[in-house]
XYZ file of C-alpha atoms in Angstrom:
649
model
C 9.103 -13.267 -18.876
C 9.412 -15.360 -15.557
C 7.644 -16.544 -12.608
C 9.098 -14.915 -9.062
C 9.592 -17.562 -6.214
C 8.557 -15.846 -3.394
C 7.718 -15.271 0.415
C 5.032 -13.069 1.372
C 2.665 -12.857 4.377
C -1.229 -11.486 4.713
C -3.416 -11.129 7.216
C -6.964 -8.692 6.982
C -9.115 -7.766 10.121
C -12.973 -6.500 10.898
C -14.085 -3.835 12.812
C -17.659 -2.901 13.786
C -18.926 0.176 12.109
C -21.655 2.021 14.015
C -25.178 1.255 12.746
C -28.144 2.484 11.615
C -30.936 1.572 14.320
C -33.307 1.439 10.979
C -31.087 -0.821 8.957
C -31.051 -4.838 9.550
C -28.029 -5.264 7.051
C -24.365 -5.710 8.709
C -22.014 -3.591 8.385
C -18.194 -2.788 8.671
C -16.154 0.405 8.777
C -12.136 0.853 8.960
C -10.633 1.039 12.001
C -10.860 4.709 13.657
C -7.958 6.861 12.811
C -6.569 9.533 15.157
C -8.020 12.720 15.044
C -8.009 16.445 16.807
C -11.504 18.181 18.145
C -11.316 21.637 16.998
C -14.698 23.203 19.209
C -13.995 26.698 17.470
C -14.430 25.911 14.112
C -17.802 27.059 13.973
C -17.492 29.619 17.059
C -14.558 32.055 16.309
C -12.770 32.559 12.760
C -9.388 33.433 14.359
C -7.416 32.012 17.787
C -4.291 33.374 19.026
C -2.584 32.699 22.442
C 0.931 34.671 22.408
C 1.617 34.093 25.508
C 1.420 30.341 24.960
C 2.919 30.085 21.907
C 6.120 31.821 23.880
C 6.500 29.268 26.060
C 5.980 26.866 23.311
C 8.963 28.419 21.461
C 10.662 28.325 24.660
C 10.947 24.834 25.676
C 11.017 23.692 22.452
C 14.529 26.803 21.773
C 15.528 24.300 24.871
C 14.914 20.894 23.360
C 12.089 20.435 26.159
C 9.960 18.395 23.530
C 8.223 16.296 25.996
C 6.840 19.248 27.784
C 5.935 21.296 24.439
C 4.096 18.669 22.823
C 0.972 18.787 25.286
C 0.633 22.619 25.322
C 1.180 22.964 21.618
C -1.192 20.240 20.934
C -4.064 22.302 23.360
C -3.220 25.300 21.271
C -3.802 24.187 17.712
C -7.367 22.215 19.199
C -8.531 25.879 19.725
C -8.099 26.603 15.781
C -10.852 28.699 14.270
C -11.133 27.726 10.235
C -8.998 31.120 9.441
C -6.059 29.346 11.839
C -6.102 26.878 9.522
C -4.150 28.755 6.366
C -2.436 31.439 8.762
C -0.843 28.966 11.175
C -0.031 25.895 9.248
C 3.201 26.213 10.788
C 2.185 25.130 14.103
C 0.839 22.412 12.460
C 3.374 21.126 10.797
C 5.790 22.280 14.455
C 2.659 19.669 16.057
C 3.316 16.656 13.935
C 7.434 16.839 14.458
C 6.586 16.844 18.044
C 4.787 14.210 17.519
C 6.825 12.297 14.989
C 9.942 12.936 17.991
C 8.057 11.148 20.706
C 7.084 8.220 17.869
C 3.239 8.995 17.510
C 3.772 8.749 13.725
C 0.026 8.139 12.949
C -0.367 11.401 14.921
C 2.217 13.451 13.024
C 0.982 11.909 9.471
C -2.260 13.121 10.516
C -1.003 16.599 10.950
C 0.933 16.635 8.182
C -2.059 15.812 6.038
C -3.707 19.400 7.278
C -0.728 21.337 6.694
C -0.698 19.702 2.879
C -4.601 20.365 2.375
C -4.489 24.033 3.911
C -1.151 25.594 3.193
C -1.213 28.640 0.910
C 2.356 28.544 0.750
C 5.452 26.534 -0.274
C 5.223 23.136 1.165
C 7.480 21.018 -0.526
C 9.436 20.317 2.649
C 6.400 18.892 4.326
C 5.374 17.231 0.789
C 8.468 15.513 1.033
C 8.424 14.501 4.506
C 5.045 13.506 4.497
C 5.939 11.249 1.165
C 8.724 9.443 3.154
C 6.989 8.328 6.002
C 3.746 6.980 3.919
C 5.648 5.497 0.782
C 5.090 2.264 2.133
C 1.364 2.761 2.987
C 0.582 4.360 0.068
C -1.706 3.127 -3.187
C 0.464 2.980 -5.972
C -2.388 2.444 -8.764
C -1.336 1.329 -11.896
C -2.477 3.882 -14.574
C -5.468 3.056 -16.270
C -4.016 2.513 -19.755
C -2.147 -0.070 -18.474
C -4.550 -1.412 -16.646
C -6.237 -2.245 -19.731
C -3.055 -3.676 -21.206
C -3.117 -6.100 -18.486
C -6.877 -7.018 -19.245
C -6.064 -7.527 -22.690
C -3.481 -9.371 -21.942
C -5.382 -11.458 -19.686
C -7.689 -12.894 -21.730
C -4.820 -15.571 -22.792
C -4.996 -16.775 -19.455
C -7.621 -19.604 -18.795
C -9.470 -18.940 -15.338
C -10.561 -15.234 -15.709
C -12.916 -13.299 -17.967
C -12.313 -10.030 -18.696
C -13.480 -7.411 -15.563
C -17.028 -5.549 -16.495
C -17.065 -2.542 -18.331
C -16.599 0.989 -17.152
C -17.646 4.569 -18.270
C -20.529 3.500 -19.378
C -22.593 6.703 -20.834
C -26.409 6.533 -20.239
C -27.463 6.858 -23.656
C -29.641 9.431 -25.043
C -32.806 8.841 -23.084
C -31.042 10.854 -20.167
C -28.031 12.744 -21.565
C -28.825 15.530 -24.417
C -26.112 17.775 -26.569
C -25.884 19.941 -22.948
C -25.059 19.550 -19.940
C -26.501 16.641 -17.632
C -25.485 16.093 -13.941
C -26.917 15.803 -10.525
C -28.691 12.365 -10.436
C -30.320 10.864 -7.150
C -32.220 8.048 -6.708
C -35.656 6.703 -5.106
C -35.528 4.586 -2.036
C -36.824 1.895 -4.839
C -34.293 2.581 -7.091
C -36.915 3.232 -10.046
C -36.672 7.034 -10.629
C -33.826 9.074 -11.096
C -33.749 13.140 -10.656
C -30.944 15.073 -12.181
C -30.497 18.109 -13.374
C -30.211 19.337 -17.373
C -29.366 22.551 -19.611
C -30.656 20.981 -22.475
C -33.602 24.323 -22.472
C -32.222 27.837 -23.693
C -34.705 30.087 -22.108
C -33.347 31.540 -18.816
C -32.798 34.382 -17.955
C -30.668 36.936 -20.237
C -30.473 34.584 -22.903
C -28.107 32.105 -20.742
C -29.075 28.344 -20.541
C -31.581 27.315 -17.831
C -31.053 24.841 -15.430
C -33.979 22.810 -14.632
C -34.837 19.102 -13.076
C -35.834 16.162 -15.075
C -36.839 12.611 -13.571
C -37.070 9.397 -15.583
C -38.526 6.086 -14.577
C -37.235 3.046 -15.091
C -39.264 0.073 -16.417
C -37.510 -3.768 -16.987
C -34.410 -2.585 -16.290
C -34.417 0.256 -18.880
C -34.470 4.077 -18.446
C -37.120 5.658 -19.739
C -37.272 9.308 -21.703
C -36.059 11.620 -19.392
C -39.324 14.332 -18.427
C -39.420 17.984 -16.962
C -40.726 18.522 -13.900
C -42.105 21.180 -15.457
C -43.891 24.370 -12.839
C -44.216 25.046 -10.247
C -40.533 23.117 -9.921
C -38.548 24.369 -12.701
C -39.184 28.132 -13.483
C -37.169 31.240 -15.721
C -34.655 30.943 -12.647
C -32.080 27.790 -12.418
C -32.988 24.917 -10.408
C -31.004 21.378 -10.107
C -29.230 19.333 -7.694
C -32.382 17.613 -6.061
C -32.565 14.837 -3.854
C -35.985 12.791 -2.072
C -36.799 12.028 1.414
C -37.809 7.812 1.654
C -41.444 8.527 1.453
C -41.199 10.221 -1.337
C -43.063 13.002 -0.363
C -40.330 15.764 0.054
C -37.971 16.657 -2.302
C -34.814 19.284 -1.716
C -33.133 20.763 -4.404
C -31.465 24.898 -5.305
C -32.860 27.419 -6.934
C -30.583 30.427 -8.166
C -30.894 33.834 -8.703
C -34.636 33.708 -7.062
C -35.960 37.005 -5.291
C -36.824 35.409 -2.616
C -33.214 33.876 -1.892
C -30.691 34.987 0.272
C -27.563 34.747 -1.906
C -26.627 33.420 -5.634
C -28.388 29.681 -4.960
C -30.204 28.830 -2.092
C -31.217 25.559 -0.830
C -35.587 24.670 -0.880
C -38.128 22.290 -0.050
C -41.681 20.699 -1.909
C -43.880 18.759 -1.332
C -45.824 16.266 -2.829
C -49.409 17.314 -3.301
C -52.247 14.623 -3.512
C -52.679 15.135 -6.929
C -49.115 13.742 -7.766
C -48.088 17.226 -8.817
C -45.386 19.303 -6.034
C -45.791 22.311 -4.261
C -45.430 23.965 -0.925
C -42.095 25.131 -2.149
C -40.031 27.029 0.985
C -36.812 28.300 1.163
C -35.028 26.673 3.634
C -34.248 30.333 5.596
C -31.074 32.271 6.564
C -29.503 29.787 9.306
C -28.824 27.212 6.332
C -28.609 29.433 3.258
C -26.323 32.218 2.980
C -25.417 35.361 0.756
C -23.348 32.939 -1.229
C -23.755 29.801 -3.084
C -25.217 26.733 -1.645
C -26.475 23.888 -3.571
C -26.311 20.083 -4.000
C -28.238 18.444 -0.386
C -27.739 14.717 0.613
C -29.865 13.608 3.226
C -28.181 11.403 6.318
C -29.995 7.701 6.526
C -32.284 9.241 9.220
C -33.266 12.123 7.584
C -32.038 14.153 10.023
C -29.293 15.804 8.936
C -28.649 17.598 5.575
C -25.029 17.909 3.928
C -24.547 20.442 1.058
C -21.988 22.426 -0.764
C -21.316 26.161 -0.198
C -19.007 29.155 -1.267
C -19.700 31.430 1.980
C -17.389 33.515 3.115
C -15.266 32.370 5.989
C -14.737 28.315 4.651
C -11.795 26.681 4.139
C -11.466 26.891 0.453
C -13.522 27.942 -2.669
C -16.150 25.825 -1.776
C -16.813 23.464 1.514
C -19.063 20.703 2.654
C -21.377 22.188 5.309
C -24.147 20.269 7.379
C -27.551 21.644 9.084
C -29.385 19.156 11.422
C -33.206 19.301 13.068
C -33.671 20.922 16.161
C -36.114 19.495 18.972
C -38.271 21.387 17.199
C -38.234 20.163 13.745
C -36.342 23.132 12.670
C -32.883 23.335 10.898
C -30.769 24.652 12.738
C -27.966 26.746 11.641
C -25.679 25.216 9.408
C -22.055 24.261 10.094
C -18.764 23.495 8.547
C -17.698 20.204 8.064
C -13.949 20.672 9.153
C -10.565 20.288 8.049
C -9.979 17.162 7.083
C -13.205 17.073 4.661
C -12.281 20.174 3.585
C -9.411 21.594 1.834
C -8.465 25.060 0.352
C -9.580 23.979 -2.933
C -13.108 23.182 -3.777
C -15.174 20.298 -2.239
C -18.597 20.149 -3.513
C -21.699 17.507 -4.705
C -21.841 15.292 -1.235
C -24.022 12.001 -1.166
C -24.802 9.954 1.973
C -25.112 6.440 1.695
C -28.722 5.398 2.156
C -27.878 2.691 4.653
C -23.818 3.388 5.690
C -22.403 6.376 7.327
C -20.473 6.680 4.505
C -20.137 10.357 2.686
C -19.277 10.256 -0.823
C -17.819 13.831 -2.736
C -15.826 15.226 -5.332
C -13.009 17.048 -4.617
C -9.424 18.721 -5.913
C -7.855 19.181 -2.988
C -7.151 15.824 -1.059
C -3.699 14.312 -1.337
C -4.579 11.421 -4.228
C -5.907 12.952 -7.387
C -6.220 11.334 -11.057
C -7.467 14.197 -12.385
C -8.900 17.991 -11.846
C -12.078 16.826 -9.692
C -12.279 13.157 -8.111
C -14.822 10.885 -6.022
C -13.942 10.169 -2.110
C -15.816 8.564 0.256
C -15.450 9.254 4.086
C -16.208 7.142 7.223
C -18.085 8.151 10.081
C -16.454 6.288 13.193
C -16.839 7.588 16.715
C -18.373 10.671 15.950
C -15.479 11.609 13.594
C -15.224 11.920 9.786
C -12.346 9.634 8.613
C -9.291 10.710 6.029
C -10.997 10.896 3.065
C -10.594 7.615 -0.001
C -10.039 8.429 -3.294
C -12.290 5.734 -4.750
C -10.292 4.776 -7.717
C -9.179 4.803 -11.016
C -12.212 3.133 -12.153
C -14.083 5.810 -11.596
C -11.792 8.602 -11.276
C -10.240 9.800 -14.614
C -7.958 12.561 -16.122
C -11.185 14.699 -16.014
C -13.715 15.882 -13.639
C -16.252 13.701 -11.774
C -19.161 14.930 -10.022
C -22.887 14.065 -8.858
C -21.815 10.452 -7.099
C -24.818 8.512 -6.533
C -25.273 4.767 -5.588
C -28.692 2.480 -5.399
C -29.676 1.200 -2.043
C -28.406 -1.962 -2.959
C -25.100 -0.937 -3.762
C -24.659 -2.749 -7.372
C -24.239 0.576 -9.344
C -23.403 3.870 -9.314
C -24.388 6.848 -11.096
C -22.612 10.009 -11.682
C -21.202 12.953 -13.746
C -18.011 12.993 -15.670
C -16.203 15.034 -18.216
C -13.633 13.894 -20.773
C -10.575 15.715 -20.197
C -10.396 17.641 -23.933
C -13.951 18.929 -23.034
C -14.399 19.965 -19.095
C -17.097 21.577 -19.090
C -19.351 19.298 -21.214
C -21.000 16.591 -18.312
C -22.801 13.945 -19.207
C -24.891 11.055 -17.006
C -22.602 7.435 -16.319
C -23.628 3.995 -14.829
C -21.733 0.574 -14.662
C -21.599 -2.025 -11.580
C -19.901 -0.344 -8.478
C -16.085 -0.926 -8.279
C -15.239 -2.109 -5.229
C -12.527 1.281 -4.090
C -16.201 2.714 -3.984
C -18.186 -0.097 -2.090
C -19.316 1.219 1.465
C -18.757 -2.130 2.816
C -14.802 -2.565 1.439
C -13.239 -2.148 4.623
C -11.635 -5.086 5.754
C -8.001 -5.071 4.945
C -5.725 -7.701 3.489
C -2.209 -6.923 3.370
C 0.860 -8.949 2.827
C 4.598 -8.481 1.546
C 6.424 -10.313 -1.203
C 9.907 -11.344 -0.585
C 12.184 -13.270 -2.898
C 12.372 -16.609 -1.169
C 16.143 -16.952 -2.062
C 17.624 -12.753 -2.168
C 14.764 -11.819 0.555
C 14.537 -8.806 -1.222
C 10.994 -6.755 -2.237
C 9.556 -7.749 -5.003
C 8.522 -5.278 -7.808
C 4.969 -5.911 -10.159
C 1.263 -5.903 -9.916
C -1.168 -7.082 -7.707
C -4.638 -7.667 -8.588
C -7.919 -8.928 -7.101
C -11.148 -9.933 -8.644
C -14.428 -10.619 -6.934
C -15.084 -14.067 -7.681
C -18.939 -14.025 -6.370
C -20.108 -10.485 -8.855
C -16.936 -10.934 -11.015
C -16.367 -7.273 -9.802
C -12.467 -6.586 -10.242
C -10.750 -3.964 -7.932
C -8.341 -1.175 -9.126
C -4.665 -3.073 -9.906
C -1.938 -1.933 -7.909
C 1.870 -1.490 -7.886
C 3.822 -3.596 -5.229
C 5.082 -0.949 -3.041
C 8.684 -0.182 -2.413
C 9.270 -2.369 0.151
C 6.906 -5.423 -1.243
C 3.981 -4.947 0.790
C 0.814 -4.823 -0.914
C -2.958 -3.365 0.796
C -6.927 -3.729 -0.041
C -10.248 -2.991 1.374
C -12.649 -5.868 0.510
C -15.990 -6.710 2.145
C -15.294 -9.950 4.286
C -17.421 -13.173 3.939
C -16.672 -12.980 0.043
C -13.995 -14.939 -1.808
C -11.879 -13.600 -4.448
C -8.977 -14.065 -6.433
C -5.214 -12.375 -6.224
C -3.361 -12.251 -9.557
C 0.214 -10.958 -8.770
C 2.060 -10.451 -12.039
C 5.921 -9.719 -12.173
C 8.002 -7.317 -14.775
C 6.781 -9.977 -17.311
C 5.220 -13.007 -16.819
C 1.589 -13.383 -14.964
C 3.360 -15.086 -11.439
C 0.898 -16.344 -9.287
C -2.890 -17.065 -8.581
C -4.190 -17.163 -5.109
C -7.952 -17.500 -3.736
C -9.021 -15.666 -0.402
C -11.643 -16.543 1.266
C -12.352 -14.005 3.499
C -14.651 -14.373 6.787
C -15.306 -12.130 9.690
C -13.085 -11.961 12.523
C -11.084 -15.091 11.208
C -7.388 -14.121 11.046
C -5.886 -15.189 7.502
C -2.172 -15.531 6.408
C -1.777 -16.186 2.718
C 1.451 -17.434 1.294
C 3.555 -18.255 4.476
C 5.590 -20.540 3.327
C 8.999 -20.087 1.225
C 8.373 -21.173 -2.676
C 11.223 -22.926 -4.393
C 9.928 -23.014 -7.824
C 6.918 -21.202 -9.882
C 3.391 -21.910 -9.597
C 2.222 -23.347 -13.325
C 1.083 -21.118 -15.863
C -2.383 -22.209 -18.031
C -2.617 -20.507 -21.044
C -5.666 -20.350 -22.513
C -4.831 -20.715 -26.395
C -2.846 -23.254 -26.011
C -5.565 -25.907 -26.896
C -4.934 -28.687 -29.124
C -8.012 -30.084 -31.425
C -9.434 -32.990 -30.243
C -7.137 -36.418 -29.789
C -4.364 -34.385 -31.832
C -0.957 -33.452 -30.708
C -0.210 -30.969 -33.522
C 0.931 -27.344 -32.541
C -1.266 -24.750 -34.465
C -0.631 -21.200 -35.253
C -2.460 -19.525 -32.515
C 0.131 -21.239 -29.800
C 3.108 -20.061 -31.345
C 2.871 -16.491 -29.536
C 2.892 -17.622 -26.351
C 5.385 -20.277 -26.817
C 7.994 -18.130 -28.707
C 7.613 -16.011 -25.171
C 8.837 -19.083 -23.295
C 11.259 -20.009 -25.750
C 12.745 -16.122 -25.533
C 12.286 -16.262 -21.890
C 14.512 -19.288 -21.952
C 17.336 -17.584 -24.424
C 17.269 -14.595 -21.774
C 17.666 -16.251 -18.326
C 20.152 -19.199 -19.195
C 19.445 -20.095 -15.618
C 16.242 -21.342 -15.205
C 14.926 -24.996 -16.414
C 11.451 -25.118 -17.826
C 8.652 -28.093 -17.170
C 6.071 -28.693 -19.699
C 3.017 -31.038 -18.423
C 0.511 -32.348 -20.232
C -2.941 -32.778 -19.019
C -6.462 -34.295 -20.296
C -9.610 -34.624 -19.060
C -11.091 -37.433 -17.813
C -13.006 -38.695 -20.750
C -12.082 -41.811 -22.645
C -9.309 -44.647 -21.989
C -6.773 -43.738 -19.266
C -3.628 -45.134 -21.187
C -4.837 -43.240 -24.535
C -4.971 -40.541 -22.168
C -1.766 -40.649 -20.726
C -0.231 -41.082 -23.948
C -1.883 -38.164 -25.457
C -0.645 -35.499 -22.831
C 2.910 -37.031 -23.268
C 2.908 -36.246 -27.139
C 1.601 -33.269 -26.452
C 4.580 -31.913 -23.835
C 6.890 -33.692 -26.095
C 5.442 -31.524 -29.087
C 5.717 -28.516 -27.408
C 9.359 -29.498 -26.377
C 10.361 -29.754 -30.066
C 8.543 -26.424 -31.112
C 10.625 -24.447 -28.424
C 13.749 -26.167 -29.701
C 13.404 -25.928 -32.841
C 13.191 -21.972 -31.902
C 15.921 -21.465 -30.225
C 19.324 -23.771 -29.051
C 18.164 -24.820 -25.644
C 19.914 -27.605 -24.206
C 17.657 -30.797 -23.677
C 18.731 -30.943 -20.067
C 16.929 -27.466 -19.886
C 13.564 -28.807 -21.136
C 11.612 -31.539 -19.152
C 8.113 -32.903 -20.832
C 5.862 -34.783 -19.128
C 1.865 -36.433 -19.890
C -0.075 -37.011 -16.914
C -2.840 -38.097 -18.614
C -5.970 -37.454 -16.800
C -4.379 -37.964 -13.274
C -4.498 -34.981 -12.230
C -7.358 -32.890 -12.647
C -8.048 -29.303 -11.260
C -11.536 -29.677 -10.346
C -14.420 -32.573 -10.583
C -15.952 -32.824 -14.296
C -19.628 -31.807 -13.426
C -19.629 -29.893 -16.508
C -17.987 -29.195 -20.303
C -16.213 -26.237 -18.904
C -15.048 -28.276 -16.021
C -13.457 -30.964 -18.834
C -11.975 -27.611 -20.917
C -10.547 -26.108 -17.367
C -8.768 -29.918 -16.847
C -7.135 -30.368 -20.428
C -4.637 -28.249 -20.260
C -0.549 -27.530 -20.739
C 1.049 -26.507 -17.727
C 4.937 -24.618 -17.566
C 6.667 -24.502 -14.742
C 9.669 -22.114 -14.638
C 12.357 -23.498 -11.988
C 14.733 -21.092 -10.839
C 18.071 -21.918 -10.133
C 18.735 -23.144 -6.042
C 21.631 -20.267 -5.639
C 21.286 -16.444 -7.458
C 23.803 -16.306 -10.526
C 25.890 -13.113 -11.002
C 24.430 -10.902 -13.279
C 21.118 -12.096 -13.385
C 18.171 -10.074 -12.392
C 15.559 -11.431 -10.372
């Protein structure tokens, strides 16, 4: 186990996001990515120009690339959704004449619509694609091990453990069926979601139907029926409310009156605080298909929902219908291809305040399991590449329904353990940051070895030092750089850990439009280590059995790397007589000196002890933590001034 000397360099930055004229809270989006207009996607299915694409060929047969790129690029903007799975060749032939006259952002984003829409082999492009972004990918650090490092964690003084996740909602929602679906009040005091828990639909098959549950002192109350007009012998679910509270959208299947298998409605609230004025929402927004699952937009005006009609992408797309100047929907409209995907993309939720689009999908290029959570920007008029939010969220399973308060402090969704898919039940806990709407400014950095200059290999993570939130750990990437979205004018905490010994601590302070660098300088020996069991009793000097884990690890370290020299200091607080003090910490380095030698045959000139008494103290003793934070044993591991052969750093 060792501490990495090292050289590294971060910066983040803040852009604007577009707001919402109704909204006084600021707001931040990433910075817009390119992207191609297609104008025919909800025009024609199909668009073919042969005599174009001939002279495509041509010039490119003659190595004209300069002169093909603008003519194939006009071609593939006139793609109908059909183009999309027939001709992923020309999008893939796009993005190599793009990648030839160095637009790589432009060819990655092509390459990113060949890998979401090809119905063929595309391992070429997979590994294409993989080469150019291995250094911009997130390498997330499996979620067992994740824990590992929590657990392991908890020796180490400054942090608490990160708050709990998969957190089921307990009885009072979730029943022996299936429970899904939930939305939210604009007050944040009655959820909607939709159950099975009733046998009595029709031919014998379990009934969907929509519950609501209020919540009183912070605790969700028993979960009610709407009961009729609402819920009826056919299946209704997926609701969600309008701000006033006064309308209420939500599918009803298998209805006479519908156009296809599920079709999306509307009720009202009546004055006697029962709902009616139920109306199907007509033929331009449902189809002869499946369409369920609305979000409102933050104005109202626009409704998002998932569909199965014929002529989408995949099995199942994101579509959107908007109000007319005349207050009517108008007819509904795909969403596009890089929403979509030729797999399934269903149960969309708008951000009450952000243009942010959350859904769950298994078709986007990061996956943890069969269906995950994404959010999507809105930036210029365009729908940004699409986030996986996280391991800390996203499982081996399936996750659906992905709903967050106005406040954005939890969320609220569906999830399935992976032995039993098909079995959803209701989850809350605080809102990891991956999913935050406002996590978009970017710090970055790279770790170098400050002797070799060479990438460093580990983990990196960060922890929200104002909500003790902690964000998703991540593997050092293959070249040592390192990326994460955080909300600026916060602080927070970077833990980067090498192949075995925690290795550094560093506090960001992050404030708009301030450019940051973080660790610019080179670092010729470790930052200390504080472990947090290694506490003596009171005005005693006397190693007891809980230490001798950790400092067999440093003696073993030691035996390992025959290079390295080793510090011990000893620290108090400031309580008491200075010279008793100083005297204390000395017999206290000294003590653990002996233990470590007495392990193993380290030479003295290896070892150095020193007691600093009360000299130096880590932060002003307002408090009895403050005093517990200041007595303390600090190791330094110094590495050598020149690598050794045969020693790995």
């Amino acid at each position: 186990m060792f501490l990495i000397p090292f050289a590294g360099f971060g910066q983040y930055r803040h852009v604007p996001l577009q707001q919402n004229p109704n909204s006084k809270a600021r707001k931040t989006a990433p910075n817009p990515e390119f992207t191609l207009d297609f104008p025919n996607l909800n025009v024609i299915p199909y668009y073919s120009n042969r005599k174009r694409l001939a002279a495509i060929e041509k010039l490119e047969k003659q190595k004209q690339y300069q002169k093909a790129l603008p003519l194939l690029e006009s071609h593939v903007r006139n793609f109908g959704i059909e183009n999309f799975y027939k001709d992923t060749n020309l999008l893939w032939r796009l993005g190599q004449l793009y990648d030839r006259q160095g637009k790589k952002d432009e060819a990655i984003a092509m390459f990113r619509l060949v890998l979401k829409h090809h119905r063929s082999d595309a391992r070429r492009v997979k590994s294409y694609y993989d080469s150019l972004e291995q250094n911009s990918t997130d390498y997330y650090v499996p979620l067992k091990y994740y824990y590992e490092l929590v657990e392991y964690r908890k020796t180490i003084a400054t942090f608490k453990p990160p708050q709990g996740v998969y957190l089921n909602m307990g009885n009072t929602i979730n029943s022996e069926h299936e429970d899904y679906g939930p939305a939210l009040s604009k007050d944040n005091e009655v959820m909607i979601f939709t159950s099975k828990r009733l046998f009595q639909g029709l031919n014998g098959k379990a009934n969907e139907d929509l519950y609501y549950s209020k919540q009183e002192n912070g605790y969700w109350q028993e979960a009610q029926s709407f009961g009729k007009p609402i819920n009826s012998i056919y299946n209704e679910g997926s609701a969600c409310l309008t701000r006033d509270g006064q309308t209420m959208y939500f599918a009803r299947c298998e209805s006479p009156d519908g156009y296809g298998n599920c079709d999306l409605y509307s009720a009202r609230l009546q004055t006697d605080g029962s709902w009616g004025d139920i109306i199907n929402l007509g033929p331009k927004v449902n189809s002869n298909g499946w369409d369920s699952q609305p979000t409102l937009s933050t104005n109202e005006d626009t409704l998002y929902f998932a569909s199965d009609r014929l002529g989408g992408f995949g099995l199942s797309d994101i579509y959107f219908t908007y109000r007319n100047k005349r207050g009517e929907w108008a007819p509904a409209k795909n969403m596009g291809p890089v929403i979509n995907t030729r797999e399934s993309e269903v149960s969309p939720f708008f951000h009450p305040l952000y243009q942010v689009l959350y859904f769950s999908s298994r078709g986007q290029l990061l996956n943890f399991g069969d269906f995950d959570i994404y959010k999507t920007y809105r930036v210029n008029g365009h729908w940004l590449e699409p986030r996986n939010i996280g391991p800390l969220v996203n499982g081996k399973g399936c996750e659906y329904y992905f709903t967050i308060d106005s406040q954005s402090q939890n969320l609220y969704y569906a999830r399935s353990e992976a032995s039993d898919i098909n079995n959803l039940d209701l989850y809350s806990f605080p809102l990891p940051m991956e999913a935050h709407p406002l996590a978009v400014t970017k710090v970055e950095g790279i770790l170098l070895d400050s002797i070799t200059h060479k990438p460093l290999s580990g983990v990196i993570s960060v922890i929200d030092l104002e909500n003790g939130i902690e964000i998703a750990s991540k593997f050092i990437r293959p070249d040592g750089s390192f990326e994460f979205d955080l909300i600026d004018n916060s602080r927070y905490m970077m833990i980067i850990q090498g192949p075995e010994f925690f290795t550094m601590e560093r506090e960001l302070s992050l404030q708009q439009d301030t450019t940051f660098q973080i660790m610019t300088t080179l670092i010729d020996y470790s930052i200390p280590m504080v472990f947090q069991n290694l506490e003596f009793d009171q005005n005693e000097s006397t190693i007891k059995p809980e230490m001798e884990e950790t400092l067999d690890a440093v003696a073993y370290f030691l035996v390992d790397h025959p290079t390295f020299r080793l510090e011990i200091a000893g620290h108090t607080d400031g309580a008491g007589n200075p010279e008793f003090n100083l005297a204390l910490s000395q017999d206290r380095a000294d003590a653990i000196l002996r233990y470590i030698r007495n392990k193993v045959p380290i030479p003295l000139e290896r070892i150095e002890a020193i007691g600093y008494g009360s000299t130096k103290p880590l932060r002003p003793e307002v408090t009895e933590e403050d005093k517990r934070i200041n007595r303390r044993v600090e190791f330094r591991l110094i590495k050598p001034d020149k690598p050794q052969p045969g020693i790995s750093w």
